Amino acid sequence: MALHHLIAQSSLGREDSSASLSILEEELLRVGADGWSSLSASLRAKKSVQEYLQASAVDGDEHLVNDLELSEALHSVAEALRRVAVSKAGAQEAAAEWKRKYEQERIRNICLQQQNYQGAPFLQANEIKNSSSAACDGDLLCHQESPSNLPQYATGQSFGRKDFCDQQFIHSNSILSNLASASAKKPPLEKASFRLEWGCNGEKSRRHKHEIVSFENGNITTANHSSKQITLIWDTAPQTVCILSKPNSASVQQLCMEMIRWLEEKQMGVIVEPRVRQELLDTSPYYSFVQTWESDSEVSVLHQKVDLIVTLGGDGTVLWAASLFKGPVPPVVSFSMGSLGFMTPFDSGCYQDCLQTIMNGPMYITLRHRLQCRIMQADESIEGREELDRHSEEIHLVLNEVTIDRGMSSYLTNLECYCDDVFVTSVQGDGLILSTPSGSTAYSLAAGGSMVHPQVPAILFTPICPHSLSFRPLILPECVTLKVKIPDSSRGPAWVSFDGKDRLQLGPGDGLICRMSSWPVPAACIEEPTHEFLRSVREGLHWNLRKTQSFEGPRDVS
């Protein structure tokens, strides 16, 4: 053994003994790195060295001093190895304890999520798979091999009744016994995944971000058309469709029932509004498999369950659908059953072919930007664009426009307008419209504003009947924050409305903060978005439609 060889060398002179001491320490450290077994070997080596030192103590004082130094060094090394081994064992115990606590917390979270599934009207029995459970102190503990077995939209929030039975056990590949038998054949309502492609002139890119400006070697360049064609490609097939329909229309109700039956044949999950579900159940119990929501908290997470939104109606139905989502919005497929139809390109007469094509993918989409608005009370500060984020419960998201007008007052409105905290102008007239590009063909157009392509990132600043000959509309970049305030000297109040709804009164000192939202509405298109926009302008508004000049009559003489 290497240790006996080192001990034998330690009987030499001081120089050789010191060298042997250094080599012995290194050998002990190498051997001790293997854990408890190495520690035992080191202690046995130390004992052998001590016995040898006692036997050779008569060799002289100088040699004794060297041997004592060697003994003390060996003792120090052995003590260090012991402390290392004890620390290692303690660390392993602590790691095991943390792992046990983590597993307990993970199991408890899975249990809470399954409690939510038990009472939720959204969810079906076969969403909970590969799970096992055990009861502990009256609580239901549900084991699961992998968190990925849960639906991707599981958030731990409650979506329905909370009367979960603590003594109920859920075994592997089992279904909840208290759910309707019709729901057992439904597919799992898992969120489908997709990706986007940016394309222009036949070139496509699948980057997660779309850069507009780049620089290289001191040269600044922009992308070849900053707003490119956007294509949505499904990675997994969509499984859940939310249908939002126009009320009080027999033709819309009939189409809705036909579409639901067709989606059921395709084994798709269907979610409708509570009003529509009740109308369906009054018609026939066949529609018991259709799901709905029961509270605003369920609506706030609806985007986590829905793969496609289908609207049956006109542009107003699309506005209503967008207002339900205060954050991300799933792709919207709009069928035209209204009067104008700027945002409803699909023909309801061939809905089966349209939906099948969209579900197969890929499809063009138009990102319709929304405005994010908040009422500013008289006693609040006008500073800081982060105010919109701190008061999320007061946020209004609009797809068309936010309007501030004089209402029933006979006086002109007097509105102080700021752009990024810099005073711009005072509006004296009937009011002001802050519009998105999608809303440029609505109220803003009637007030003299320009028509803007929906994918142009901009905010339209359009006065309503201004008492000025030089007050023309503006188109501002999407990065600005606009603030409109009612001055204290105003003769009367003003009224604000968001997409024609939620009309509120603003008194002197009150105001509105408005900026572009981070959550656009992805609207499905039949064709390339620019072609579709121009077609809707020509066909919907009859843009530049007039009789052609007759070829008969006087002509230029060359």
Coordinates of C-alpha atoms in Angstrom, one line a residue:
M1 CA 0.0 0.0 0.0
A2 CA 1.2 3.5 -0.8
L3 CA 0.7 4.6 2.9
H4 CA 3.2 1.9 4.2
H5 CA 5.7 3.0 1.6
L6 CA 5.4 6.6 2.8
I7 CA 5.7 5.6 6.4
A8 CA 8.9 3.7 5.6
Q9 CA 10.3 6.8 4.0
S10 CA 9.4 8.9 7.0
S11 CA 12.4 7.3 9.0
L12 CA 14.9 9.2 6.9
G13 CA 16.3 12.6 7.7
R14 CA 14.4 15.9 8.2
E15 CA 14.6 16.9 4.5
D16 CA 13.4 13.4 3.4
S17 CA 10.8 13.3 6.2
S18 CA 9.3 16.7 5.2
A19 CA 9.0 15.6 1.6
S20 CA 7.4 12.3 2.7
L21 CA 5.0 14.3 4.8
S22 CA 3.9 16.4 1.8
I23 CA 3.5 13.3 -0.3
L24 CA 1.6 11.5 2.5
E25 CA -0.9 14.4 2.9
E26 CA -1.6 14.4 -0.9
E27 CA -2.1 10.6 -0.8
L28 CA -4.5 10.8 2.2
L29 CA -6.5 13.6 0.5
R30 CA -6.8 11.5 -2.7
V31 CA -7.9 8.4 -0.8
G32 CA -10.2 10.5 1.5
A33 CA -12.1 11.9 -1.5
D34 CA -14.0 8.6 -1.9
G35 CA -16.2 9.1 1.1
W36 CA -16.7 7.2 4.4
S37 CA -14.7 4.1 3.3
S38 CA -11.7 6.3 2.5
L39 CA -12.1 7.9 5.9
S40 CA -11.8 4.5 7.6
A41 CA -8.7 3.7 5.6
S42 CA -7.2 7.0 6.6
L43 CA -7.8 6.4 10.2
R44 CA -6.3 2.9 10.0
A45 CA -3.3 4.5 8.3
K46 CA -3.0 7.0 11.1
K47 CA -3.1 4.2 13.7
S48 CA -0.3 2.3 11.9
V49 CA 1.8 5.4 11.8
Q50 CA 1.3 6.1 15.5
E51 CA 2.3 2.5 16.4
Y52 CA 5.4 2.9 14.2
L53 CA 6.3 6.2 15.9
Q54 CA 6.0 4.6 19.4
A55 CA 8.2 1.7 18.3
S56 CA 10.8 4.0 16.8
A57 CA 10.8 6.7 19.5
V58 CA 14.3 5.6 20.7
D59 CA 16.0 6.7 17.5
G60 CA 16.9 10.1 18.7
D61 CA 15.4 13.5 19.5
E62 CA 15.8 15.0 16.1
H63 CA 14.1 12.0 14.5
L64 CA 11.4 12.1 17.2
V65 CA 10.6 15.7 16.4
N66 CA 10.1 14.8 12.8
D67 CA 7.9 11.9 13.7
L68 CA 5.8 14.1 16.0
E69 CA 5.4 16.6 13.2
L70 CA 4.3 13.9 10.9
S71 CA 1.9 12.5 13.5
E72 CA 0.3 16.0 14.0
A73 CA 0.0 16.4 10.3
L74 CA -1.7 13.1 9.9
H75 CA -4.0 13.9 12.7
S76 CA -4.9 17.2 11.1
V77 CA -5.5 15.6 7.7
A78 CA -7.7 12.9 9.3
E79 CA -9.7 15.5 11.2
A80 CA -10.2 17.5 8.0
L81 CA -11.4 14.4 6.1
R82 CA -13.8 13.6 8.9
R83 CA -15.3 17.1 8.7
V84 CA -15.6 16.8 4.9
A85 CA -17.4 13.5 5.2
V86 CA -19.8 14.8 7.9
S87 CA -20.5 17.9 5.8
K88 CA -21.1 15.7 2.7
A89 CA -23.6 13.5 4.7
G90 CA -25.4 16.6 6.0
A91 CA -25.7 18.1 2.5
Q92 CA -27.1 14.8 1.2
E93 CA -29.7 14.7 4.0
A94 CA -30.6 18.4 3.4
A95 CA -31.0 17.7 -0.3
A96 CA -33.2 14.7 0.4
E97 CA -35.4 16.8 2.7
W98 CA -35.8 19.5 0.1
K99 CA -36.6 17.0 -2.6
R100 CA -39.3 15.4 -0.3
K101 CA -40.8 18.9 0.4
Y102 CA -40.8 19.7 -3.3
E103 CA -42.6 16.4 -4.2
Q104 CA -45.2 17.0 -1.5
E105 CA -45.9 20.5 -2.8
R106 CA -46.1 19.3 -6.4
I107 CA -48.5 16.6 -5.5
R108 CA -50.6 19.1 -3.5
N109 CA -50.7 21.5 -6.5
I110 CA -51.8 18.6 -8.8
C111 CA -54.5 17.8 -6.3
L112 CA -55.8 21.3 -6.3
Q113 CA -55.8 21.4 -10.1
Q114 CA -57.8 18.2 -10.2
Q115 CA -60.3 19.7 -7.7
N116 CA -60.8 22.6 -10.2
Y117 CA -61.4 20.1 -13.0
Q118 CA -64.0 18.3 -10.9
G119 CA -66.4 21.3 -10.7
A120 CA -65.6 23.2 -13.9
P121 CA -68.2 23.3 -16.6
F122 CA -65.4 23.8 -19.2
L123 CA -63.6 20.5 -18.5
Q124 CA -64.3 16.9 -19.5
A125 CA -63.7 13.7 -17.6
N126 CA -60.8 12.4 -19.7
E127 CA -58.7 15.5 -19.2
I128 CA -57.2 13.9 -16.0
K129 CA -55.0 11.0 -17.2
N130 CA -52.2 8.8 -15.8
S131 CA -52.9 10.0 -12.2
S132 CA -53.1 8.2 -8.9
S133 CA -54.2 9.5 -5.5
A134 CA -53.8 8.8 -1.8
A135 CA -55.7 10.3 1.2
C136 CA -53.7 11.9 4.0
D137 CA -55.2 13.7 7.0
G138 CA -58.5 14.2 5.1
D139 CA -56.8 15.8 2.0
L140 CA -56.7 14.3 -1.5
L141 CA -53.1 13.8 -2.6
C142 CA -52.9 13.0 -6.3
H143 CA -49.7 11.6 -7.8
Q144 CA -48.8 12.1 -11.4
E145 CA -45.8 10.8 -13.3
S146 CA -45.2 14.0 -15.1
P147 CA -46.7 17.5 -14.9
S148 CA -46.9 17.5 -18.7
N149 CA -49.8 15.1 -18.4
L150 CA -51.9 17.9 -17.2
P151 CA -53.6 20.2 -19.8
Q152 CA -51.4 23.1 -20.8
Y153 CA -53.9 25.6 -19.6
A154 CA -53.9 24.3 -16.0
T155 CA -53.3 27.4 -13.8
G156 CA -54.5 26.3 -10.4
Q157 CA -57.4 28.7 -10.5
S158 CA -61.0 27.7 -9.8
F159 CA -63.4 27.7 -12.7
G160 CA -66.5 26.3 -11.2
R161 CA -68.1 24.7 -8.1
K162 CA -65.8 23.9 -5.2
D163 CA -67.7 21.0 -3.7
F164 CA -64.9 18.5 -4.3
C165 CA -65.1 15.3 -2.3
D166 CA -62.0 14.8 -0.2
Q167 CA -62.5 11.0 0.0
Q168 CA -62.7 10.5 -3.8
F169 CA -59.9 8.6 -5.5
I170 CA -58.9 9.1 -9.1
H171 CA -57.0 6.1 -10.5
S172 CA -54.9 5.8 -13.7
N173 CA -56.9 6.3 -16.9
S174 CA -60.1 6.7 -14.9
I175 CA -62.9 9.2 -15.5
L176 CA -64.9 11.1 -13.0
S177 CA -68.1 9.3 -12.3
N178 CA -70.4 12.3 -11.7
L179 CA -69.9 13.8 -15.1
A180 CA -72.5 13.3 -17.8
S181 CA -72.1 10.3 -20.1
A182 CA -72.2 12.5 -23.2
S183 CA -69.1 14.3 -22.1
A184 CA -67.1 11.1 -21.9
K185 CA -66.6 11.0 -25.6
K186 CA -65.2 14.5 -25.9
P187 CA -61.5 14.9 -26.6
P188 CA -59.2 16.6 -24.1
L189 CA -59.6 20.3 -24.2
E190 CA -55.9 20.9 -24.5
K191 CA -54.6 24.2 -25.9
A192 CA -53.3 23.7 -29.5
S193 CA -49.9 25.1 -30.3
F194 CA -49.0 27.1 -33.4
R195 CA -46.2 29.3 -34.8
L196 CA -46.2 32.3 -37.1
E197 CA -44.3 33.0 -40.3
W198 CA -43.4 36.3 -41.7
G199 CA -43.3 36.4 -45.5
C200 CA -42.8 38.9 -48.3
N201 CA -42.3 38.4 -52.0
G202 CA -42.2 34.6 -51.5
E203 CA -39.6 34.7 -48.8
K204 CA -40.6 33.3 -45.4
S205 CA -39.1 33.6 -41.9
R206 CA -40.0 31.7 -38.7
R207 CA -38.2 33.9 -36.2
H208 CA -40.0 34.5 -32.9
K209 CA -39.4 38.2 -33.3
H210 CA -39.6 40.4 -36.4
E211 CA -36.9 43.0 -36.5
I212 CA -37.6 46.1 -38.5
V213 CA -34.3 48.1 -38.3
S214 CA -30.8 46.7 -38.5
F215 CA -27.3 48.2 -38.8
E216 CA -24.0 46.8 -40.0
N217 CA -20.7 48.5 -40.7
G218 CA -22.3 51.9 -39.8
N219 CA -25.1 51.5 -42.3
I220 CA -28.7 51.7 -41.1
T221 CA -31.3 49.6 -43.1
T222 CA -34.9 48.6 -42.6
A223 CA -36.5 45.3 -43.3
N224 CA -37.9 44.8 -46.8
H225 CA -41.3 46.0 -45.9
S226 CA -41.6 46.3 -42.1
S227 CA -45.2 44.9 -42.0
K228 CA -45.0 41.6 -43.7
Q229 CA -47.6 38.9 -44.5
I230 CA -48.2 36.8 -41.4
T231 CA -49.1 33.1 -41.7
L232 CA -50.3 30.9 -38.8
I233 CA -49.2 27.3 -38.9
W234 CA -50.7 24.7 -36.5
D235 CA -48.1 22.5 -34.7
T236 CA -51.0 20.5 -33.1
A237 CA -54.5 20.3 -34.3
P238 CA -57.0 22.7 -32.7
Q239 CA -59.5 21.0 -30.5
T240 CA -61.7 23.6 -28.9
V241 CA -63.9 26.3 -30.6
C242 CA -65.7 29.1 -28.9
I243 CA -68.7 30.3 -30.9
L244 CA -70.0 33.9 -30.3
S245 CA -73.2 34.8 -32.1
K246 CA -75.4 37.8 -32.7
P247 CA -78.5 37.8 -30.5
N248 CA -82.1 38.0 -31.6
S249 CA -81.5 36.5 -35.0
A250 CA -83.3 33.3 -36.1
S251 CA -80.9 32.8 -39.0
V252 CA -77.8 33.1 -36.8
Q253 CA -79.3 30.7 -34.2
Q254 CA -80.0 28.1 -36.9
L255 CA -76.5 28.4 -38.3
C256 CA -75.1 28.1 -34.8
M257 CA -76.9 24.8 -34.2
E258 CA -75.8 23.4 -37.5
M259 CA -72.2 24.4 -36.9
I260 CA -72.2 22.9 -33.4
R261 CA -73.5 19.6 -34.8
W262 CA -70.8 19.6 -37.4
L263 CA -68.0 20.3 -34.9
E264 CA -69.4 17.5 -32.7
E265 CA -69.0 15.1 -35.6
K266 CA -65.4 16.3 -35.9
Q267 CA -65.0 15.5 -32.1
M268 CA -64.2 19.1 -31.4
G269 CA -65.0 20.8 -28.0
V270 CA -67.5 23.6 -28.2
I271 CA -67.9 26.6 -25.9
V272 CA -70.7 29.2 -26.2
E273 CA -72.1 32.0 -24.1
P274 CA -74.4 31.1 -21.2
R275 CA -77.3 32.7 -23.0
V276 CA -76.7 30.6 -26.1
R277 CA -76.3 27.4 -24.2
Q278 CA -79.6 27.9 -22.5
E279 CA -81.3 28.5 -25.8
L280 CA -79.7 25.3 -27.2
L281 CA -80.9 23.3 -24.2
D282 CA -84.4 24.7 -24.6
T283 CA -84.3 23.5 -28.2
S284 CA -83.0 20.0 -27.5
P285 CA -81.2 18.0 -24.8
Y286 CA -78.7 16.9 -27.5
Y287 CA -76.7 20.0 -26.9
S288 CA -75.8 19.1 -23.3
F289 CA -72.2 18.5 -24.3
V290 CA -71.8 22.2 -25.2
Q291 CA -69.9 24.0 -22.5
T292 CA -70.0 27.6 -21.2
W293 CA -68.6 29.8 -18.4
E294 CA -70.2 30.8 -15.1
S295 CA -68.2 33.8 -13.9
D296 CA -65.9 36.6 -14.9
S297 CA -62.9 34.7 -13.5
E298 CA -63.5 31.9 -16.0
V299 CA -63.7 34.4 -18.8
S300 CA -60.4 35.9 -17.8
V301 CA -58.7 32.6 -18.6
L302 CA -60.8 31.6 -21.6
H303 CA -57.9 32.2 -23.9
Q304 CA -56.0 29.3 -22.2
K305 CA -58.7 26.8 -23.3
V306 CA -59.9 28.1 -26.7
D307 CA -58.0 27.4 -29.9
L308 CA -60.3 29.2 -32.3
I309 CA -63.0 31.9 -31.9
V310 CA -65.9 31.8 -34.4
T311 CA -68.2 34.8 -34.7
L312 CA -71.6 34.7 -36.4
G313 CA -72.8 38.2 -37.1
G314 CA -71.3 41.5 -38.2
D315 CA -68.5 43.8 -37.1
G316 CA -70.3 44.4 -33.8
T317 CA -70.0 40.7 -33.0
V318 CA -66.3 40.9 -33.6
L319 CA -66.0 43.9 -31.3
W320 CA -68.0 42.0 -28.6
A321 CA -65.7 38.9 -29.0
A322 CA -62.6 41.1 -28.6
S323 CA -64.0 42.8 -25.5
L324 CA -64.2 39.4 -23.7
F325 CA -60.4 39.0 -23.8
K326 CA -58.5 41.4 -21.6
G327 CA -55.2 39.8 -22.6
P328 CA -54.1 37.3 -25.3
V329 CA -56.8 36.6 -28.0
P330 CA -57.0 33.3 -29.9
P331 CA -57.3 33.5 -33.7
V332 CA -60.7 34.8 -34.7
V333 CA -62.7 33.4 -37.7
S334 CA -65.6 35.8 -38.6
F335 CA -68.5 34.7 -40.7
S336 CA -70.5 37.6 -42.3
M337 CA -74.1 37.7 -41.1
G338 CA -74.3 41.5 -40.6
S339 CA -74.8 44.5 -42.8
L340 CA -71.3 46.0 -43.6
G341 CA -68.7 43.3 -42.8
F342 CA -65.2 45.0 -42.8
M343 CA -64.0 42.4 -40.3
T344 CA -66.1 39.4 -41.4
P345 CA -64.6 38.1 -44.6
F346 CA -65.9 34.5 -44.5
D347 CA -69.1 33.4 -46.2
S348 CA -71.5 31.7 -43.8
G349 CA -73.0 29.6 -46.6
C350 CA -69.8 27.5 -46.9
Y351 CA -68.7 27.4 -43.2
Q352 CA -67.7 23.8 -43.4
D353 CA -65.1 24.2 -46.1
C354 CA -63.8 27.4 -44.4
L355 CA -63.4 25.9 -41.0
Q356 CA -61.9 22.7 -42.4
T357 CA -59.3 24.7 -44.3
I358 CA -58.5 26.8 -41.3
M359 CA -58.2 23.8 -39.0
N360 CA -55.9 22.1 -41.4
G361 CA -53.8 25.3 -41.9
P362 CA -51.8 27.3 -42.7
M363 CA -53.8 30.5 -42.8
Y364 CA -53.2 34.2 -43.3
I365 CA -53.9 36.4 -40.3
T366 CA -54.2 40.1 -39.7
L367 CA -53.0 41.5 -36.4
R368 CA -55.7 44.0 -35.5
H369 CA -54.2 46.3 -32.9
R370 CA -56.2 47.5 -29.8
L371 CA -56.0 50.6 -27.6
Q372 CA -55.6 50.3 -23.9
C373 CA -57.4 53.0 -22.0
R374 CA -57.9 54.1 -18.4
I375 CA -60.0 56.7 -16.7
M376 CA -58.0 59.3 -14.7
Q377 CA -59.9 60.8 -11.8
A378 CA -59.5 64.4 -10.8
D379 CA -57.3 63.6 -7.8
E380 CA -54.9 61.4 -9.7
S381 CA -51.6 62.4 -11.1
I382 CA -51.2 62.6 -14.9
E383 CA -47.6 61.3 -14.8
G384 CA -46.2 57.9 -15.8
R385 CA -47.3 55.5 -18.5
E386 CA -47.0 52.7 -15.9
E387 CA -50.3 53.9 -14.4
L388 CA -52.1 51.7 -17.0
D389 CA -50.5 48.6 -15.6
R390 CA -51.0 49.4 -11.9
H391 CA -54.7 49.7 -12.2
S392 CA -55.5 46.7 -14.4
E393 CA -59.1 46.4 -13.1
E394 CA -59.9 49.7 -14.7
I395 CA -58.4 49.0 -18.1
H396 CA -60.6 49.3 -21.2
L397 CA -59.4 47.6 -24.4
V398 CA -61.0 48.8 -27.6
L399 CA -60.7 47.4 -31.1
N400 CA -62.2 50.4 -33.0
E401 CA -62.1 53.6 -31.1
V402 CA -62.5 55.5 -27.8
T403 CA -64.6 58.6 -28.2
I404 CA -64.9 61.7 -25.9
D405 CA -67.8 64.0 -26.8
R406 CA -70.1 66.6 -25.3
G407 CA -73.0 64.3 -24.8
M408 CA -76.3 66.2 -24.1
S409 CA -74.5 69.4 -23.2
S410 CA -75.1 72.4 -25.5
Y411 CA -71.6 73.7 -24.9
L412 CA -68.5 72.9 -26.9
T413 CA -66.1 70.4 -25.4
N414 CA -62.8 71.8 -24.2
L415 CA -60.2 69.0 -24.1
E416 CA -56.5 69.4 -23.3
C417 CA -54.5 66.9 -25.2
Y418 CA -51.0 65.6 -24.3
C419 CA -48.6 63.3 -26.1
D420 CA -46.0 61.7 -23.9
D421 CA -46.7 64.4 -21.3
V422 CA -46.1 67.2 -23.8
F423 CA -49.0 69.5 -24.4
V424 CA -50.3 69.2 -28.0
T425 CA -53.5 71.2 -28.4
S426 CA -56.9 72.0 -27.0
V427 CA -59.9 70.5 -28.8
Q428 CA -62.9 72.8 -29.0
G429 CA -65.8 71.2 -30.8
D430 CA -68.1 68.2 -30.4
G431 CA -65.3 65.9 -29.3
L432 CA -62.3 63.7 -30.1
I433 CA -61.8 60.2 -31.5
L434 CA -58.8 58.1 -30.7
S435 CA -58.9 55.2 -33.2
T436 CA -57.0 52.1 -34.1
P437 CA -56.3 51.4 -37.8
S438 CA -59.2 48.8 -37.7
G439 CA -61.5 51.6 -36.5
S440 CA -60.3 54.0 -39.3
T441 CA -63.2 52.8 -41.4
A442 CA -65.8 53.4 -38.7
Y443 CA -66.6 56.6 -36.7
S444 CA -63.2 58.2 -37.5
L445 CA -64.0 57.9 -41.2
A446 CA -67.3 59.6 -40.7
A447 CA -65.5 62.4 -38.9
G448 CA -63.1 63.0 -41.8
G449 CA -60.3 60.7 -40.8
S450 CA -58.2 58.7 -43.2
M451 CA -58.6 55.0 -43.9
V452 CA -55.5 53.0 -42.6
H453 CA -54.5 49.4 -43.3
P454 CA -55.1 47.3 -40.1
Q455 CA -51.5 46.2 -39.8
V456 CA -50.1 49.7 -39.8
P457 CA -49.1 50.3 -36.1
A458 CA -50.6 53.8 -35.5
I459 CA -53.1 55.7 -33.4
L460 CA -55.5 58.0 -35.3
F461 CA -56.2 61.4 -33.7
T462 CA -59.5 62.7 -35.2
P463 CA -61.5 65.7 -34.0
I464 CA -65.3 65.7 -34.2
C465 CA -66.7 68.8 -35.8
P466 CA -63.9 71.1 -34.6
H467 CA -64.7 74.8 -34.4
S468 CA -61.6 75.6 -36.5
L469 CA -60.8 75.6 -40.2
S470 CA -57.3 74.4 -39.7
F471 CA -57.8 71.4 -37.4
R472 CA -57.0 68.4 -39.5
P473 CA -56.8 64.7 -38.3
L474 CA -53.4 63.2 -37.3
I475 CA -51.9 59.7 -37.5
L476 CA -49.5 59.2 -34.6
P477 CA -47.0 56.3 -34.1
E478 CA -48.1 53.4 -31.9
C479 CA -45.4 54.0 -29.3
V480 CA -46.9 57.2 -27.9
T481 CA -49.1 57.6 -24.8
L482 CA -52.0 60.1 -25.3
K483 CA -53.7 61.9 -22.4
V484 CA -56.9 63.8 -22.7
K485 CA -58.0 66.0 -19.8
I486 CA -61.1 68.0 -19.0
P487 CA -59.8 71.4 -17.8
D488 CA -61.2 72.8 -14.5
S489 CA -62.5 75.8 -16.5
S490 CA -64.7 73.6 -18.7
R491 CA -68.4 74.8 -18.9
G492 CA -69.8 71.3 -18.8
P493 CA -68.9 67.6 -18.5
A494 CA -67.8 65.3 -21.3
W495 CA -68.7 61.7 -22.0
V496 CA -66.4 58.8 -22.9
S497 CA -67.3 55.5 -24.6
F498 CA -65.3 52.5 -25.6
D499 CA -66.3 50.9 -28.9
G500 CA -69.7 52.4 -28.4
K501 CA -70.2 50.8 -24.9
D502 CA -69.5 51.5 -21.2
R503 CA -70.4 55.2 -21.6
L504 CA -69.0 57.2 -18.6
Q505 CA -69.2 60.8 -17.6
L506 CA -66.0 62.9 -17.1
G507 CA -66.1 66.0 -15.0
P508 CA -63.7 68.9 -14.7
G509 CA -60.3 67.6 -13.8
D510 CA -61.0 64.1 -15.0
G511 CA -59.2 62.6 -18.0
L512 CA -58.3 59.6 -20.1
I513 CA -54.9 57.9 -20.7
C514 CA -54.6 55.9 -23.9
R515 CA -51.9 53.9 -25.6
M516 CA -51.5 50.9 -27.8
S517 CA -52.1 47.5 -26.2
S518 CA -49.7 44.6 -26.3
W519 CA -52.5 42.1 -27.2
P520 CA -53.7 42.4 -30.8
V521 CA -56.6 40.5 -32.2
P522 CA -55.4 37.9 -34.7
A523 CA -58.1 37.8 -37.4
A524 CA -58.1 35.0 -40.0
C525 CA -58.2 36.1 -43.6
I526 CA -59.4 34.4 -46.8
E527 CA -56.6 35.9 -48.9
E528 CA -53.5 38.1 -48.4
P529 CA -54.4 40.8 -45.8
T530 CA -53.7 43.8 -48.1
H531 CA -55.8 42.4 -50.9
E532 CA -58.6 41.7 -48.4
F533 CA -58.5 45.2 -47.0
L534 CA -58.7 46.8 -50.4
R535 CA -61.5 44.5 -51.4
S536 CA -63.5 45.3 -48.3
V537 CA -63.0 49.1 -49.0
R538 CA -64.2 48.7 -52.5
E539 CA -67.1 46.4 -51.8
G540 CA -68.2 47.6 -48.4
L541 CA -67.8 51.4 -48.9
H542 CA -68.0 51.5 -52.7
W543 CA -64.8 53.5 -52.6
N544 CA -64.4 55.7 -55.6
L545 CA -67.4 54.2 -57.3
R546 CA -68.9 56.3 -60.1
K547 CA -70.1 55.9 -63.6
T548 CA -67.3 55.8 -66.2
Q549 CA -67.1 58.8 -68.5
S550 CA -68.5 58.3 -71.9
F551 CA -66.0 57.8 -74.8
E552 CA -68.3 59.9 -77.0
G553 CA -67.8 63.6 -77.3
P554 CA -65.0 66.1 -77.9
R555 CA -61.4 64.8 -77.9
D556 CA -58.0 66.4 -77.8
V557 CA -56.6 67.2 -81.2
S558 CA -53.0 66.2 -81.4

